[in-house]
């Protein structure tokens, strides 16, 4: 028993010493040092893993205008890609679909109707996800507020209620794991969770962007203008 304990203690000390030597480059230039450095680079550094959930979520309500044209629900189609293909080495669709499914799971748990996917909101959410690479805020890079995107021709969505949740996390898990990490972050944040379970919302678009290090995700909620 003492021999087993001594062996475990020696292995533990060796691992700690090896990790320290690798991080401090004390053996840089030697084959031992190169091996330690390679090993250290493959161990995630907790301090470099970042998960940020922006603010408290954004919400905007528009008073219905009788003469406005009603917004029809749009069937989901593949949106125009707001993706930098040079860094497209993750499965965007899998992350977006998983976030969508987790969102509706939360709504079912709260006895709320599931949200319907909307193609325009998805296009806008992907655009917003790309924009948050430059400015991680409910204010767009040009200084305008979030929901101005729904007034642009390519992303036009006539709404009476809209909401936005932003999330960012260092990419260190598989796609399903990253989707769960971001979704859990929103659930744990009261303002974002409020958007997720707001009973007035009818539709949603999920968008994701990736800059090679961080995944940016957007939930864009909407309630179309009533007929």
mmCIF file of N, CA and C in Angstrom, residues 66-152:
data_model
loop_
_atom_site.group_PDB
_atom_site.id
_atom_site.type_symbol
_atom_site.label_atom_id
_atom_site.label_comp_id
_atom_site.label_asym_id
_atom_site.label_seq_id
_atom_site.Cartn_x
_atom_site.Cartn_y
_atom_site.Cartn_z
ATOM 1 N N UNK A 66 -52.251 50.417 -38.188
ATOM 2 C CA UNK A 66 -53.258 49.766 -39.025
ATOM 3 C C UNK A 66 -52.893 49.669 -40.495
ATOM 4 N N UNK A 67 -52.297 50.744 -41.056
ATOM 5 C CA UNK A 67 -52.025 50.719 -42.481
ATOM 6 C C UNK A 67 -50.796 49.909 -42.849
ATOM 7 N N UNK A 68 -50.051 49.398 -41.850
ATOM 8 C CA UNK A 68 -48.861 48.608 -42.146
ATOM 9 C C UNK A 68 -49.246 47.266 -42.756
ATOM 10 N N UNK A 69 -48.407 46.798 -43.645
ATOM 11 C CA UNK A 69 -48.636 45.501 -44.248
ATOM 12 C C UNK A 69 -48.254 44.418 -43.240
ATOM 13 N N UNK A 70 -49.089 43.378 -43.099
ATOM 14 C CA UNK A 70 -48.764 42.316 -42.152
ATOM 15 C C UNK A 70 -47.534 41.541 -42.611
ATOM 16 N N UNK A 71 -46.779 41.058 -41.632
ATOM 17 C CA UNK A 71 -45.601 40.240 -41.921
ATOM 18 C C UNK A 71 -46.006 38.783 -41.882
ATOM 19 N N UNK A 72 -45.863 38.092 -43.001
ATOM 20 C CA UNK A 72 -46.218 36.692 -43.046
ATOM 21 C C UNK A 72 -45.048 35.857 -42.549
ATOM 22 N N UNK A 73 -45.370 34.751 -41.868
ATOM 23 C CA UNK A 73 -44.330 33.839 -41.429
ATOM 24 C C UNK A 73 -43.686 33.206 -42.651
ATOM 25 N N UNK A 74 -42.380 33.172 -42.673
ATOM 26 C CA UNK A 74 -41.650 32.679 -43.830
ATOM 27 C C UNK A 74 -41.083 31.309 -43.536
ATOM 28 N N UNK A 75 -41.288 30.380 -44.445
ATOM 29 C CA UNK A 75 -40.745 29.043 -44.267
ATOM 30 C C UNK A 75 -39.221 29.118 -44.257
ATOM 31 N N UNK A 76 -38.622 28.203 -43.521
ATOM 32 C CA UNK A 76 -37.168 28.231 -43.392
ATOM 33 C C UNK A 76 -36.516 27.784 -44.694
ATOM 34 N N UNK A 77 -35.592 28.576 -45.164
ATOM 35 C CA UNK A 77 -34.765 28.208 -46.301
ATOM 36 C C UNK A 77 -33.335 28.550 -45.934
ATOM 37 N N UNK A 78 -32.390 28.061 -46.685
ATOM 38 C CA UNK A 78 -30.993 28.343 -46.375
ATOM 39 C C UNK A 78 -30.718 29.821 -46.586
ATOM 40 N N UNK A 79 -30.353 30.546 -45.521
ATOM 41 C CA UNK A 79 -30.130 31.992 -45.645
ATOM 42 C C UNK A 79 -28.829 32.288 -46.364
ATOM 43 N N UNK A 80 -28.707 33.513 -46.836
ATOM 44 C CA UNK A 80 -27.432 33.939 -47.386
ATOM 45 C C UNK A 80 -26.401 33.837 -46.283
ATOM 46 N N UNK A 81 -25.245 33.295 -46.592
ATOM 47 C CA UNK A 81 -24.239 33.059 -45.563
ATOM 48 C C UNK A 81 -23.486 34.334 -45.232
ATOM 49 N N UNK A 82 -23.550 34.705 -43.949
ATOM 50 C CA UNK A 82 -22.773 35.833 -43.448
ATOM 51 C C UNK A 82 -21.535 35.261 -42.769
ATOM 52 N N UNK A 83 -20.809 34.407 -43.504
ATOM 53 C CA UNK A 83 -19.727 33.643 -42.917
ATOM 54 C C UNK A 83 -18.423 33.902 -43.655
ATOM 55 N N UNK A 84 -17.351 34.068 -42.922
ATOM 56 C CA UNK A 84 -16.022 34.159 -43.502
ATOM 57 C C UNK A 84 -15.560 32.739 -43.802
ATOM 58 N N UNK A 85 -15.574 32.363 -45.067
ATOM 59 C CA UNK A 85 -15.297 30.988 -45.432
ATOM 60 C C UNK A 85 -13.870 30.560 -45.068
ATOM 61 N N UNK A 86 -12.955 31.511 -44.894
ATOM 62 C CA UNK A 86 -11.576 31.156 -44.557
ATOM 63 C C UNK A 86 -11.469 30.589 -43.148
ATOM 64 N N UNK A 87 -12.461 30.844 -42.310
ATOM 65 C CA UNK A 87 -12.452 30.304 -40.952
ATOM 66 C C UNK A 87 -13.616 29.345 -40.726
ATOM 67 N N UNK A 88 -14.248 28.932 -41.815
ATOM 68 C CA UNK A 88 -15.438 28.085 -41.693
ATOM 69 C C UNK A 88 -15.038 26.629 -41.483
ATOM 70 N N UNK A 89 -14.412 26.335 -40.349
ATOM 71 C CA UNK A 89 -14.024 24.966 -40.043
ATOM 72 C C UNK A 89 -14.846 24.394 -38.895
ATOM 73 N N UNK A 90 -16.009 24.962 -38.671
ATOM 74 C CA UNK A 90 -16.963 24.406 -37.718
ATOM 75 C C UNK A 90 -18.300 24.254 -38.426
ATOM 76 N N UNK A 91 -19.152 23.438 -37.859
ATOM 77 C CA UNK A 91 -20.469 23.192 -38.444
ATOM 78 C C UNK A 91 -21.458 24.220 -37.879
ATOM 79 N N UNK A 92 -21.611 25.329 -38.596
ATOM 80 C CA UNK A 92 -22.504 26.401 -38.140
ATOM 81 C C UNK A 92 -23.932 25.903 -37.958
ATOM 82 N N UNK A 93 -24.395 25.151 -38.937
ATOM 83 C CA UNK A 93 -25.793 24.721 -38.906
ATOM 84 C C UNK A 93 -26.081 23.837 -37.703
ATOM 85 N N UNK A 94 -25.136 22.977 -37.348
ATOM 86 C CA UNK A 94 -25.342 22.101 -36.196
ATOM 87 C C UNK A 94 -25.454 22.920 -34.916
ATOM 88 N N UNK A 95 -24.600 23.927 -34.756
ATOM 89 C CA UNK A 95 -24.670 24.779 -33.568
ATOM 90 C C UNK A 95 -26.004 25.525 -33.535
ATOM 91 N N UNK A 96 -26.382 26.122 -34.661
ATOM 92 C CA UNK A 96 -27.638 26.887 -34.728
ATOM 93 C C UNK A 96 -28.841 25.999 -34.456
ATOM 94 N N UNK A 97 -28.864 24.803 -35.060
ATOM 95 C CA UNK A 97 -30.000 23.896 -34.866
ATOM 96 C C UNK A 97 -30.078 23.413 -33.424
ATOM 97 N N UNK A 98 -28.921 23.169 -32.820
ATOM 98 C CA UNK A 98 -28.914 22.699 -31.432
ATOM 99 C C UNK A 98 -29.404 23.796 -30.487
ATOM 100 N N UNK A 99 -28.960 25.033 -30.721
ATOM 101 C CA UNK A 99 -29.440 26.155 -29.908
ATOM 102 C C UNK A 99 -30.950 26.307 -30.056
ATOM 103 N N UNK A 100 -31.439 26.171 -31.275
ATOM 104 C CA UNK A 100 -32.880 26.280 -31.532
ATOM 105 C C UNK A 100 -33.645 25.201 -30.766
ATOM 106 N N UNK A 101 -33.156 23.968 -30.826
ATOM 107 C CA UNK A 101 -33.835 22.868 -30.139
ATOM 108 C C UNK A 101 -33.802 23.053 -28.624
ATOM 109 N N UNK A 102 -32.684 23.528 -28.097
ATOM 110 C CA UNK A 102 -32.582 23.765 -26.655
ATOM 111 C C UNK A 102 -33.501 24.904 -26.216
ATOM 112 N N UNK A 103 -33.640 25.903 -27.068
ATOM 113 C CA UNK A 103 -34.545 27.016 -26.774
ATOM 114 C C UNK A 103 -35.986 26.515 -26.655
ATOM 115 N N UNK A 104 -36.405 25.716 -27.612
ATOM 116 C CA UNK A 104 -37.778 25.204 -27.549
ATOM 117 C C UNK A 104 -37.962 24.201 -26.419
ATOM 118 N N UNK A 105 -36.907 23.524 -26.033
ATOM 119 C CA UNK A 105 -36.985 22.641 -24.866
ATOM 120 C C UNK A 105 -37.278 23.458 -23.608
ATOM 121 N N UNK A 106 -36.612 24.608 -23.479
ATOM 122 C CA UNK A 106 -36.859 25.490 -22.339
ATOM 123 C C UNK A 106 -38.309 25.968 -22.344
ATOM 124 N N UNK A 107 -38.819 26.290 -23.512
ATOM 125 C CA UNK A 107 -40.207 26.769 -23.595
ATOM 126 C C UNK A 107 -41.194 25.646 -23.244
ATOM 127 N N UNK A 108 -40.912 24.440 -23.687
ATOM 128 C CA UNK A 108 -41.794 23.323 -23.341
ATOM 129 C C UNK A 108 -41.806 23.098 -21.827
ATOM 130 N N UNK A 109 -40.628 23.229 -21.219
ATOM 131 C CA UNK A 109 -40.538 23.040 -19.766
ATOM 132 C C UNK A 109 -41.335 24.090 -19.010
ATOM 133 N N UNK A 110 -41.587 25.220 -19.666
ATOM 134 C CA UNK A 110 -42.365 26.290 -19.048
ATOM 135 C C UNK A 110 -43.800 26.335 -19.584
ATOM 136 N N UNK A 111 -44.208 25.248 -20.235
ATOM 137 C CA UNK A 111 -45.572 25.127 -20.768
ATOM 138 C C UNK A 111 -45.913 26.263 -21.734
ATOM 139 N N UNK A 112 -44.934 26.612 -22.574
ATOM 140 C CA UNK A 112 -45.122 27.665 -23.571
ATOM 141 C C UNK A 112 -45.077 27.070 -24.975
ATOM 142 N N UNK A 113 -45.761 27.699 -25.926
ATOM 143 C CA UNK A 113 -45.701 27.219 -27.311
ATOM 144 C C UNK A 113 -44.275 27.313 -27.850
ATOM 145 N N UNK A 114 -43.887 26.362 -28.670
ATOM 146 C CA UNK A 114 -42.576 26.415 -29.289
ATOM 147 C C UNK A 114 -42.514 27.563 -30.296
ATOM 148 N N UNK A 115 -41.316 28.101 -30.482
ATOM 149 C CA UNK A 115 -41.119 29.162 -31.462
ATOM 150 C C UNK A 115 -40.918 28.552 -32.849
ATOM 151 N N UNK A 116 -41.421 29.256 -33.843
ATOM 152 C CA UNK A 116 -41.292 28.824 -35.229
ATOM 153 C C UNK A 116 -40.044 29.449 -35.841
ATOM 154 N N UNK A 117 -39.234 28.671 -36.566
ATOM 155 C CA UNK A 117 -38.068 29.269 -37.225
ATOM 156 C C UNK A 117 -38.502 30.177 -38.367
ATOM 157 N N UNK A 118 -37.862 31.315 -38.492
ATOM 158 C CA UNK A 118 -38.200 32.278 -39.545
ATOM 159 C C UNK A 118 -36.935 32.598 -40.345
ATOM 160 N N UNK A 119 -37.030 32.489 -41.658
ATOM 161 C CA UNK A 119 -35.862 32.645 -42.522
ATOM 162 C C UNK A 119 -35.279 34.051 -42.464
ATOM 163 N N UNK A 120 -36.135 35.084 -42.421
ATOM 164 C CA UNK A 120 -35.633 36.451 -42.368
ATOM 165 C C UNK A 120 -34.907 36.724 -41.048
ATOM 166 N N UNK A 121 -35.491 36.239 -39.959
ATOM 167 C CA UNK A 121 -34.842 36.419 -38.659
ATOM 168 C C UNK A 121 -33.521 35.660 -38.603
ATOM 169 N N UNK A 122 -33.462 34.516 -39.254
ATOM 170 C CA UNK A 122 -32.215 33.743 -39.270
ATOM 171 C C UNK A 122 -31.135 34.478 -40.054
ATOM 172 N N UNK A 123 -31.503 35.027 -41.203
ATOM 173 C CA UNK A 123 -30.545 35.806 -41.985
ATOM 174 C C UNK A 123 -30.029 36.984 -41.174
ATOM 175 N N UNK A 124 -30.949 37.670 -40.510
ATOM 176 C CA UNK A 124 -30.570 38.838 -39.710
ATOM 177 C C UNK A 124 -29.714 38.423 -38.517
ATOM 178 N N UNK A 125 -30.027 37.281 -37.909
ATOM 179 C CA UNK A 125 -29.259 36.806 -36.756
ATOM 180 C C UNK A 125 -27.835 36.450 -37.163
ATOM 181 N N UNK A 126 -27.676 35.864 -38.340
ATOM 182 C CA UNK A 126 -26.324 35.545 -38.820
ATOM 183 C C UNK A 126 -25.539 36.827 -39.102
ATOM 184 N N UNK A 127 -26.225 37.806 -39.649
ATOM 185 C CA UNK A 127 -25.569 39.091 -39.901
ATOM 186 C C UNK A 127 -25.152 39.736 -38.588
ATOM 187 N N UNK A 128 -26.052 39.711 -37.600
ATOM 188 C CA UNK A 128 -25.750 40.304 -36.305
ATOM 189 C C UNK A 128 -24.605 39.552 -35.612
ATOM 190 N N UNK A 129 -24.574 38.221 -35.763
ATOM 191 C CA UNK A 129 -23.487 37.449 -35.165
ATOM 192 C C UNK A 129 -22.145 37.881 -35.747
ATOM 193 N N UNK A 130 -22.129 38.101 -37.054
ATOM 194 C CA UNK A 130 -20.900 38.567 -37.702
ATOM 195 C C UNK A 130 -20.531 39.965 -37.210
ATOM 196 N N UNK A 131 -21.541 40.824 -37.031
ATOM 197 C CA UNK A 131 -21.285 42.186 -36.552
ATOM 198 C C UNK A 131 -20.715 42.197 -35.137
ATOM 199 N N UNK A 132 -21.132 41.222 -34.313
ATOM 200 C CA UNK A 132 -20.661 41.218 -32.930
ATOM 201 C C UNK A 132 -19.188 40.837 -32.824
ATOM 202 N N UNK A 133 -18.621 40.301 -33.887
ATOM 203 C CA UNK A 133 -17.171 40.094 -33.904
ATOM 204 C C UNK A 133 -16.459 41.450 -33.785
ATOM 205 N N UNK A 134 -17.063 42.470 -34.401
ATOM 206 C CA UNK A 134 -16.483 43.815 -34.386
ATOM 207 C C UNK A 134 -16.929 44.614 -33.176
ATOM 208 N N UNK A 135 -18.204 44.478 -32.815
ATOM 209 C CA UNK A 135 -18.745 45.214 -31.676
ATOM 210 C C UNK A 135 -19.714 44.309 -30.925
ATOM 211 N N UNK A 136 -19.242 43.713 -29.822
ATOM 212 C CA UNK A 136 -20.081 42.797 -29.067
ATOM 213 C C UNK A 136 -21.015 43.603 -28.180
ATOM 214 N N UNK A 137 -22.107 44.037 -28.806
ATOM 215 C CA UNK A 137 -23.017 44.961 -28.138
ATOM 216 C C UNK A 137 -24.349 44.941 -28.867
ATOM 217 N N UNK A 138 -25.400 45.403 -28.182
ATOM 218 C CA UNK A 138 -26.693 45.568 -28.843
ATOM 219 C C UNK A 138 -26.698 46.809 -29.733
ATOM 220 N N UNK A 139 -25.610 47.534 -29.726
ATOM 221 C CA UNK A 139 -25.410 48.630 -30.681
ATOM 222 C C UNK A 139 -24.582 48.100 -31.843
ATOM 223 N N UNK A 140 -25.012 48.353 -33.046
ATOM 224 C CA UNK A 140 -24.328 47.836 -34.221
ATOM 225 C C UNK A 140 -23.025 48.601 -34.478
ATOM 226 N N UNK A 141 -22.120 48.042 -35.266
ATOM 227 C CA UNK A 141 -20.840 48.705 -35.524
ATOM 228 C C UNK A 141 -20.962 50.122 -36.073
ATOM 229 N N UNK A 142 -22.062 50.422 -36.792
ATOM 230 C CA UNK A 142 -22.231 51.770 -37.345
ATOM 231 C C UNK A 142 -22.859 52.733 -36.333
ATOM 232 N N UNK A 143 -23.112 52.249 -35.104
ATOM 233 C CA UNK A 143 -23.674 53.103 -34.072
ATOM 234 C C UNK A 143 -25.184 53.053 -33.961
ATOM 235 N N UNK A 144 -25.842 52.369 -34.886
ATOM 236 C CA UNK A 144 -27.302 52.275 -34.835
ATOM 237 C C UNK A 144 -27.733 51.169 -33.879
ATOM 238 N N UNK A 145 -29.004 51.199 -33.462
ATOM 239 C CA UNK A 145 -29.473 50.198 -32.524
ATOM 240 C C UNK A 145 -29.769 48.884 -33.243
ATOM 241 N N UNK A 146 -29.782 47.834 -32.454
ATOM 242 C CA UNK A 146 -29.890 46.461 -32.960
ATOM 243 C C UNK A 146 -30.941 46.265 -34.041
ATOM 244 N N UNK A 147 -32.159 46.746 -33.762
ATOM 245 C CA UNK A 147 -33.290 46.349 -34.595
ATOM 246 C C UNK A 147 -33.392 47.111 -35.915
ATOM 247 N N UNK A 148 -32.445 48.010 -36.164
ATOM 248 C CA UNK A 148 -32.427 48.656 -37.483
ATOM 249 C C UNK A 148 -32.146 47.638 -38.580
ATOM 250 N N UNK A 149 -31.546 46.516 -38.227
ATOM 251 C CA UNK A 149 -31.265 45.505 -39.245
ATOM 252 C C UNK A 149 -32.552 44.964 -39.848
ATOM 253 N N UNK A 150 -33.635 44.959 -39.071
ATOM 254 C CA UNK A 150 -34.906 44.431 -39.559
ATOM 255 C C UNK A 150 -35.623 45.413 -40.479
ATOM 256 N N UNK A 151 -35.018 46.593 -40.647
ATOM 257 C CA UNK A 151 -35.571 47.576 -41.574
ATOM 258 C C UNK A 151 -34.833 47.557 -42.915
ATOM 259 N N UNK A 152 -33.709 46.839 -42.975
ATOM 260 C CA UNK A 152 -32.940 46.765 -44.201
ATOM 261 C C UNK A 152 -33.594 45.797 -45.187
#
